[in-house]
Amino acid sequence: MKLLFEIGTEELPAGEIDTAVETLARHLIRACADARLGHGEVQTFATPRRLAVRIHDIAAVGEASEETALGPAVKAAFDAEGRPTKAAEGFARGKGIAVEELLRVVTSKGEYIGAVVREEGKPAAEVITAALQSVFTAFAWKRSMRWGWGTEQFARPIHTIIALLDGELLPVSFAGVEAGRETFGHRFLSSGTIRFDHAADDYAEKLRAAHVIASVDERKSAIRAGVDAALRSAGGIPIVDEGLIDEVVHLVEWPVPMIGTFDPKYTEIPREVLTTSMRTNQRYFAAETADGKLANLFCFVSNMIVRDPAVVVAGNGRVLVARLEDARFFFKEDRKRTLDSRRVDLERVLYMDKLGSVADRAKRIEAVAGHLATLLFSDEPAVAAHATRAAQLCKADLVSGVVYQFPELQGTIGRAYAAADGEAAEVAEAIEAHYQPKGANDAPPASPVAICVSLADKLDTLVGCFALGLIPSGSADPYALRRSAIGILRTALDRNLRFDLRALIAVVAAGLPGDLGARPNLVAEVTEFILDRLRNLLGQESPTDIVAAVVAVAENDLPSLRARAVALNAMRMNADFDPLAAAVRRVVNILKKADEEDLAAGRTLASEGEVSPAYFEKNCEGSLREAVCNTLPSLDSAVAALRFDEVANLLVGLKPGIDRFFDEVMVNADDPMVRQNRLALLGLIRTAFMRFADISRIQTQGA
Amino acid sequence: MYFQDLILTLQSYWAARGCVIQQPYDVEKGAGTFNPATFLRSLGPEPFSVAYVEPCRRPADGRYGENPNRWGAYYQFQVLLKPSPKDVLELYLGSLKAVGIDPEVHDIRFVEDNWEAPSQGAWGLGWEVWIDGMEITQFTYFQQVGGIPLRPVAAEITYGLERICMYLQNVEAFVDLRWNEQYSYADIHLQAEVEFSHYNFDEADTELLFKHFEDFEREGTRLLAKGLVIPGYDCCMKASHCFNVLDARGAISVTERQKYILRVRKMARTAAESHVEKRKALGFPLLRDEARRIEMLGGGDAQ
């Protein structure tokens, strides 16, 4: 059997259509699976005015299922004489069988009574009708609405529903609309309705005849090819913009690319301003000239076949000129002042309650960026001066006219203005790049100056918000603090930056206004928040316990973490690994207990004491100390060189000595001096392993 | 089509479709939505369809008449259809045809736009309507007004009259629009636009306006507490206008701005709640479907 289902609506939000049609398909596929109803290919269609799905080769009836349901334990099901109890009778009655039909099922927890429950397959029409009826409320619209007197919600009002299983109309309805056999074509290029007598009728072809291309992919290809051809025919080299195609595809049912030109005088405006104006406000595609400049062309995708395209082109051209005129006005106004002169205007812009103005924030970023420059790039003395300057200017474009008009150009326009003002190239570049990475697909900043400003900016956001108690919880993260934390981490990982995270956060906290930085646990909270994101980030590449093991010892050596994780993963494959990890766990646990006792008693930690041969009682103690001490220098140089496979091998080499030690010696010797000496020896072992990773955190077989 | 004919045509088009044709409300406002014919009538269950031209004042948008299409005072044509009819989009497209915008000649698009008016505690979903890339209408299914969810939902159509007329007359600026055969839009309004730009940006006495804001807020709150809904709501509109002028004058800082908006919203909410209570006490007389009326009155306690 075949299903054809369509929801016909008023124009849906373009950005939500792809997700919606996917939800529709998934909902039906899951319903079929739950009912064990077989089916073939699932095709989806979507336009601004419809969401549709067609499912092929649906079985007439779902398959039957047999499952054994468990009841009470046998002990409770039969009395001492072996007669069924009330519990057994109740269970049998609930499953619709006689007590004699009850089974006995042996499980790992004991013997239970059970019953075979057979569920017959349901007819396709029944399964699908129920699934369709429930799909209307299954969409996760960003915002949904009611209309007329109705109380049902959808993204926009629904006008028609088609629900056909072969030739049969399924009794589905929503918001007062009964499912029928008819839909509508293009809003202006067709009239009347389109009727489907059978689900096998060619949906796409009938709609095409009514000037609707129902397939998203087909519309997308048509737009891609049409925009490309139109811009080329006008002598431009198209700037490919898949993101814009993804949006435009859901603004039209019948794409008709059209092309126009604008006065070349507008190309004096920074290119980003032009393209943003064209793209964001008008959804126009742009092109370049042969020499890489922006061409004075625009291409848009209309939804109409008109008698005279010149009318539509002229109308669009007029709107664009009005916008470009605005942009040029703001640009010229902006250029009457230097970027530097705008810094004072930031004093009027409040950043956040108690954190002062954006000018205050820029001053904090300046201080931290300078600190980072000396910390991370001490061998490049120019970085500090440039980072300080870039930090001073990095927010100044927020009070420019162009950013007021086009907020998404923050940073970009700052760079253009700084360059035009004669600021150093490194400074101008960093003003734009300090916002990076803007998302998961954006690269972290690359230049030293941009790195310093970017880290300072993100740290100020994070520590500032935490100081105000604005800590993300659940999915609520209104200040995008997770994104800031991930930005910091990706920058450190990808750009090979080593710093003491806690110390850095403490520096940022100390710079906050008033006593905000004194909030109890502020440094620890921010650090733990960042480390959580770190474990998450690395958890996408390595198992959780490995990530925990490496992060535990190297939070101040972020760039080494990936190499450590890879080496530890390889080390774990070694046959000796599990017993070695168990031995290290034993070392760690013994020391933990001893350290706690020492701390409680106010003693110096035995585990950190000197190992003295005078208290050795067995040969194995001396040889273990010798092995560890001989290994440490090579271990340190291998760690410094990030050769963690070598580090792992060196540590595995300590295994025989550790094994012998535990075989032959009791750590808790009667003589306290001997005991302390043994704890010190274990401390030495712990030190060696922790240079690499805390392998006591690794899950082992049989542990 | 002259500017005045555009208004006349829209009025007769919507009058023929059952709308009450009201006249502008005589208190300054930033948008036709503030007019009680929309703000208060959209509340509660009583059906109401209305159309009116509305002069709007947005002091901060004034440009001394120098910007082609951004003025501190301009007109909206406002249509409220409650409950929203099923064919509301077709009705709207019919009005475009009536004023001479033929959908066969142009590229007409409904582009998602979610409307929100924080100072009115109102939001709705709908579209900007584009004709050949230019926004000419804001179309909204009101979901909430004055903090109160609406049932039934009303459709609000707000035409930008000057923009549509620029299109019809093929001119590039408000000042070039023909009002009628003898007069241009500039002849009628340019002097006021220039003078009000000076007033709003340079001359408005901020101390006086702050005091007016407080006074209207106090008076409005007092009147609303007494159940004088419409006089109370007038005070809310007047306070809102004082705020708009102070904002244009740069007298309100970013942090304070939000607080003023919340103060206006508080009054608007109180007015909305009082209005619904009052209409209910009157038995929702304009709800003529008796079964529905009894349902909306909460079952059987109709007077």
XYZ file of N, CA and C in Angstrom, chain A residues 10-16 49 143-151 153-160 176-177 187-188 248 251-252 281-284 300-308 311-319 322 325-326 329-330 348-350 404-405, chain B residues 45-47 63 67 69-70 83-90 93 102-116 123-128 130-135 139 141-144 149-153 166-167 170-172 253-255 287 292 296:
384
model
N -0.595 28.184 5.416
C -0.122 29.500 4.986
C 1.403 29.487 5.100
N 2.056 30.518 4.551
C 3.514 30.506 4.407
C 4.233 30.242 5.735
N 4.957 29.130 5.788
C 5.651 28.691 6.999
C 6.970 29.447 7.145
N 7.506 29.536 8.380
C 8.821 30.160 8.567
C 9.888 29.358 7.809
N 10.625 30.045 6.918
C 11.561 29.345 6.034
C 12.580 28.512 6.821
N 13.029 29.071 7.949
C 14.101 28.407 8.694
C 13.671 27.128 9.394
N 12.376 26.843 9.428
C 11.930 25.684 10.206
C 11.396 24.552 9.347
N 4.365 26.364 1.588
C 2.947 26.189 1.921
C 2.529 24.744 2.123
N 8.146 28.866 17.623
C 6.953 29.504 18.193
C 5.769 29.014 17.383
N 4.680 28.711 18.061
C 3.513 28.293 17.314
C 2.339 29.188 17.706
N 1.280 29.086 16.936
C 0.194 30.059 17.074
C -1.179 29.399 16.972
N -2.184 30.136 17.443
C -3.566 29.748 17.258
C -4.175 30.705 16.237
N -5.312 30.354 15.672
C -5.981 31.260 14.734
C -7.493 31.101 14.894
N -8.233 32.165 14.501
C -9.692 32.135 14.652
C -10.089 31.814 16.095
N -11.107 30.996 16.232
C -11.561 30.580 17.575
C -10.794 29.361 18.077
N -9.934 28.819 17.225
C -9.305 27.536 17.533
C -8.392 27.594 18.740
N -8.177 26.444 19.350
C -7.241 26.360 20.468
C -6.017 25.534 20.085
N -2.580 24.481 18.103
C -1.441 25.301 17.724
C -0.674 24.681 16.567
N -0.207 25.550 15.687
C 0.676 25.134 14.604
C 1.523 26.355 14.236
N 2.524 26.154 13.343
C 3.408 27.285 13.025
C 2.655 28.405 12.322
N 1.732 28.024 11.447
C 0.871 28.969 10.745
C -0.444 28.219 10.480
N -1.524 28.951 10.152
C -2.808 28.264 9.967
C -2.762 27.169 8.889
N -3.518 26.117 9.150
C -3.622 24.979 8.234
C -4.903 25.138 7.411
N -4.784 24.882 6.109
C -5.971 24.999 5.244
C -6.461 23.669 4.698
N -5.520 22.780 4.371
C -5.939 21.495 3.809
C -5.108 20.366 4.425
N -10.073 21.784 13.094
C -11.278 22.001 12.305
C -11.123 21.685 10.825
N -9.967 21.203 10.412
C -9.778 20.833 9.003
C -9.828 19.313 8.891
N 0.353 30.101 -5.269
C -0.606 31.119 -4.819
C -1.099 31.997 -5.963
N -0.228 32.302 -6.920
C -0.633 33.219 -8.001
C -0.616 32.578 -9.386
N 16.529 30.583 0.835
C 15.699 31.022 -0.295
C 14.814 29.874 -0.803
N 11.479 30.017 0.474
C 10.692 31.246 0.287
C 9.928 31.194 -1.023
N 10.171 30.171 -1.840
C 9.540 30.112 -3.164
C 9.021 28.706 -3.451
N 19.276 41.520 4.478
C 18.027 42.252 4.365
C 17.198 41.793 3.183
N 17.855 41.491 2.063
C 17.090 41.251 0.845
C 17.203 39.828 0.297
N 18.090 39.032 0.855
C 18.330 37.676 0.345
C 18.752 37.681 -1.124
N 19.666 38.613 -1.458
C 20.191 38.666 -2.816
C 21.541 37.943 -2.878
N 18.357 37.804 -7.464
C 17.373 37.363 -6.475
C 16.487 36.312 -7.111
N 15.837 35.552 -6.245
C 15.012 34.453 -6.733
C 13.561 34.830 -6.484
N 12.850 35.155 -7.532
C 11.447 35.511 -7.363
C 10.605 34.238 -7.371
N 9.352 34.406 -7.008
C 8.444 33.263 -6.909
C 7.406 33.344 -8.022
N 7.712 34.130 -9.065
C 6.689 34.455 -10.061
C 7.211 34.419 -11.481
N 6.332 33.994 -12.355
C 6.561 34.226 -13.774
C 5.703 35.435 -14.124
N 6.329 36.532 -14.469
C 5.545 37.738 -14.762
C 5.690 38.095 -16.237
N 4.732 38.871 -16.714
C 4.787 39.296 -18.116
C 6.050 40.104 -18.364
N 6.358 41.032 -17.439
C 7.484 41.920 -17.663
C 8.435 41.880 -16.458
N 9.736 45.013 -14.401
C 9.009 45.663 -13.306
C 9.514 45.137 -11.967
N 9.640 43.818 -11.883
C 10.067 43.196 -10.630
C 11.528 43.562 -10.331
N 12.361 43.543 -11.370
C 13.773 43.894 -11.190
C 13.891 45.348 -10.738
N 13.143 46.221 -11.367
C 13.224 47.643 -11.013
C 12.788 47.855 -9.570
N 11.741 47.174 -9.162
C 11.261 47.305 -7.778
C 12.333 46.873 -6.794
N 12.933 45.724 -7.051
C 13.982 45.222 -6.164
C 15.187 46.154 -6.169
N 15.523 46.666 -7.353
C 16.653 47.580 -7.468
C 16.431 48.830 -6.629
N 15.182 49.325 -6.624
C 14.875 50.528 -5.860
C 15.066 50.278 -4.363
N 14.624 49.105 -3.893
C 14.782 48.785 -2.478
C 16.267 48.695 -2.131
N 17.864 52.090 -1.878
C 17.516 52.764 -0.622
C 18.396 52.237 0.506
N 22.010 53.362 -0.030
C 22.087 54.787 0.270
C 22.227 54.972 1.780
N 21.428 54.228 2.524
C 21.516 54.228 3.985
C 22.909 53.820 4.436
N 25.446 56.358 3.669
C 25.282 57.478 4.590
C 25.990 57.176 5.924
N 25.676 55.993 6.472
C 26.271 55.643 7.766
C 27.784 55.502 7.655
N 28.965 55.302 27.607
C 27.514 55.470 27.751
C 26.755 54.160 27.562
N 27.468 53.138 27.087
C 26.783 51.879 26.788
C 26.984 50.921 27.958
N 25.878 50.573 28.603
C 25.976 49.673 29.750
C 26.268 48.260 29.274
N 25.253 49.794 14.028
C 23.884 50.041 14.491
C 22.894 49.499 13.455
N 23.206 49.699 12.175
C 22.330 49.210 11.099
C 22.487 47.709 10.867
N -13.686 38.059 24.064
C -14.253 37.209 23.016
C -15.153 37.926 22.016
N -15.384 39.232 22.179
C -16.350 39.888 21.297
C -15.765 40.118 19.903
N -16.427 39.594 18.861
C -15.950 39.813 17.499
C -15.947 41.305 17.176
N 13.924 62.902 10.609
C 15.185 63.246 9.934
C 15.031 64.600 9.248
N 15.377 62.390 4.898
C 15.481 60.989 4.488
C 14.310 60.647 3.568
N 12.517 57.995 3.070
C 11.370 57.254 3.571
C 11.391 57.003 5.074
N 12.128 57.827 5.802
C 12.095 57.703 7.258
C 11.670 59.045 7.845
N -12.906 37.374 14.903
C -11.777 36.443 14.797
C -11.155 36.473 13.403
N -9.885 36.034 13.327
C -9.222 36.040 12.029
C -9.979 35.111 11.090
N -10.466 35.629 9.935
C -11.198 34.754 9.015
C -10.263 33.789 8.305
N -10.813 32.688 7.867
C -10.001 31.658 7.228
C -9.349 32.180 5.945
N -10.065 33.048 5.208
C -9.539 33.536 3.924
C -8.883 34.902 4.074
N -8.310 35.166 5.244
C -7.791 36.513 5.507
C -6.696 36.925 4.524
N -5.860 35.967 4.095
C -4.801 36.337 3.151
C -5.378 36.689 1.784
N -6.426 35.969 1.378
C -7.068 36.287 0.105
C -7.719 37.672 0.185
N -4.972 40.157 -0.194
C -4.504 40.267 -1.586
C -5.539 41.005 -2.436
N -1.294 44.500 -8.917
C -1.763 43.264 -9.532
C -0.755 42.155 -9.234
N -1.189 41.107 -8.525
C -0.259 40.028 -8.168
C 0.340 39.329 -9.394
N -0.280 39.483 -10.554
C 0.264 38.832 -11.748
C 1.465 39.593 -12.304
N 1.572 40.860 -11.903
C 2.619 41.720 -12.454
C 3.823 41.785 -11.505
N 3.548 41.476 -10.220
C 4.595 41.652 -9.211
C 4.947 40.325 -8.555
N 6.028 40.383 -7.786
C 6.455 39.227 -7.006
C 6.060 39.508 -5.557
N 4.973 38.891 -5.114
C 4.472 39.143 -3.755
C 4.864 37.986 -2.853
N 5.424 38.314 -1.709
C 5.958 37.278 -0.835
C 5.530 37.495 0.616
N 5.316 36.403 1.318
C 5.027 36.468 2.755
C 6.253 35.951 3.493
N 7.010 36.867 4.089
C 8.271 36.500 4.730
C 8.082 36.526 6.248
N 8.426 35.418 6.885
C 8.220 35.269 8.336
C 8.615 36.520 9.106
N 7.746 36.967 9.986
C 8.101 38.064 10.869
C 7.287 37.931 12.140
N 7.985 37.820 13.228
C 7.294 37.669 14.499
C 7.262 39.008 15.197
N 6.077 39.506 15.401
C 5.901 40.863 15.917
C 5.835 40.834 17.431
N 6.451 41.853 18.020
C 6.441 41.929 19.468
C 6.441 43.392 19.876
N 2.353 40.143 21.564
C 3.132 39.505 20.500
C 2.215 38.713 19.583
N 2.740 38.441 18.396
C 1.972 37.650 17.441
C 2.888 37.116 16.363
N 2.383 36.204 15.555
C 3.171 35.638 14.466
C 2.553 36.041 13.135
N 3.389 36.185 12.156
C 2.872 36.556 10.847
C 3.975 36.784 9.856
N 3.826 37.799 9.059
C 4.765 38.051 7.972
C 4.955 39.540 7.746
N 6.114 39.838 7.115
C 6.236 41.081 6.364
C 5.757 40.710 4.982
N 6.118 41.378 1.176
C 7.035 42.043 0.246
C 6.395 42.153 -1.127
N 6.562 43.298 -1.723
C 6.225 43.390 -3.134
C 7.513 43.764 -3.851
N 7.957 42.919 -4.757
C 9.227 43.108 -5.474
C 10.339 43.524 -4.509
N 10.434 42.827 -3.391
C 11.525 43.060 -2.451
C 11.276 44.153 -1.442
N 10.178 44.910 -1.554
C 9.922 45.987 -0.601
C 8.813 45.607 0.364
N 9.085 45.862 1.656
C 8.067 45.562 2.658
C 6.976 46.614 2.592
N 1.740 41.866 8.687
C 0.549 41.038 8.885
C 0.770 40.175 10.124
N -0.984 37.625 13.250
C -2.021 36.955 14.035
C -1.698 37.237 15.495
N -2.456 38.139 16.122
C -2.208 38.470 17.534
C -2.403 37.232 18.405
N -1.410 36.959 19.246
C -1.559 35.839 20.174
C -1.788 36.348 21.600
N -1.188 37.493 21.892
C -1.303 38.024 23.243
C -1.284 39.542 23.183
N -3.528 36.203 26.831
C -3.663 35.404 25.607
C -5.040 35.664 24.986
N -5.069 35.741 23.657
C -6.321 36.107 22.996
C -7.103 34.880 22.534
N -8.396 34.908 22.737
C -9.280 33.948 22.111
C -10.615 34.633 21.885
N -11.075 34.812 20.678
C -10.416 34.353 19.458
C -9.185 35.196 19.114
N -8.389 34.648 18.206
C -7.228 35.360 17.700
C -7.697 36.379 16.670
N 4.317 55.338 -2.773
C 5.538 55.581 -3.548
C 5.613 54.596 -4.704
N 5.232 53.368 -4.388
C 5.256 52.336 -5.411
C 4.273 52.636 -6.523
N 5.357 55.667 -8.409
C 6.696 55.536 -8.958
C 7.576 56.734 -8.601
N 7.553 57.113 -7.309
C 8.454 58.170 -6.845
C 9.372 57.594 -5.770
N 10.432 58.347 -5.444
C 11.488 57.786 -4.596
C 11.455 58.305 -3.165
N 18.921 56.734 29.578
C 20.066 55.843 29.372
C 19.577 54.427 29.072
N 20.517 53.605 28.629
C 20.147 52.254 28.201
C 19.476 51.470 29.322
N 20.022 51.577 30.537
C 19.423 50.823 31.651
C 18.054 51.351 32.022
N -20.823 39.893 21.559
C -20.699 38.478 21.168
C -22.116 37.963 20.961
N -21.838 30.653 22.425
C -20.453 31.061 22.656
C -20.387 32.078 23.796
N -18.166 31.753 27.056
C -17.096 32.674 27.406
C -17.354 33.387 28.730
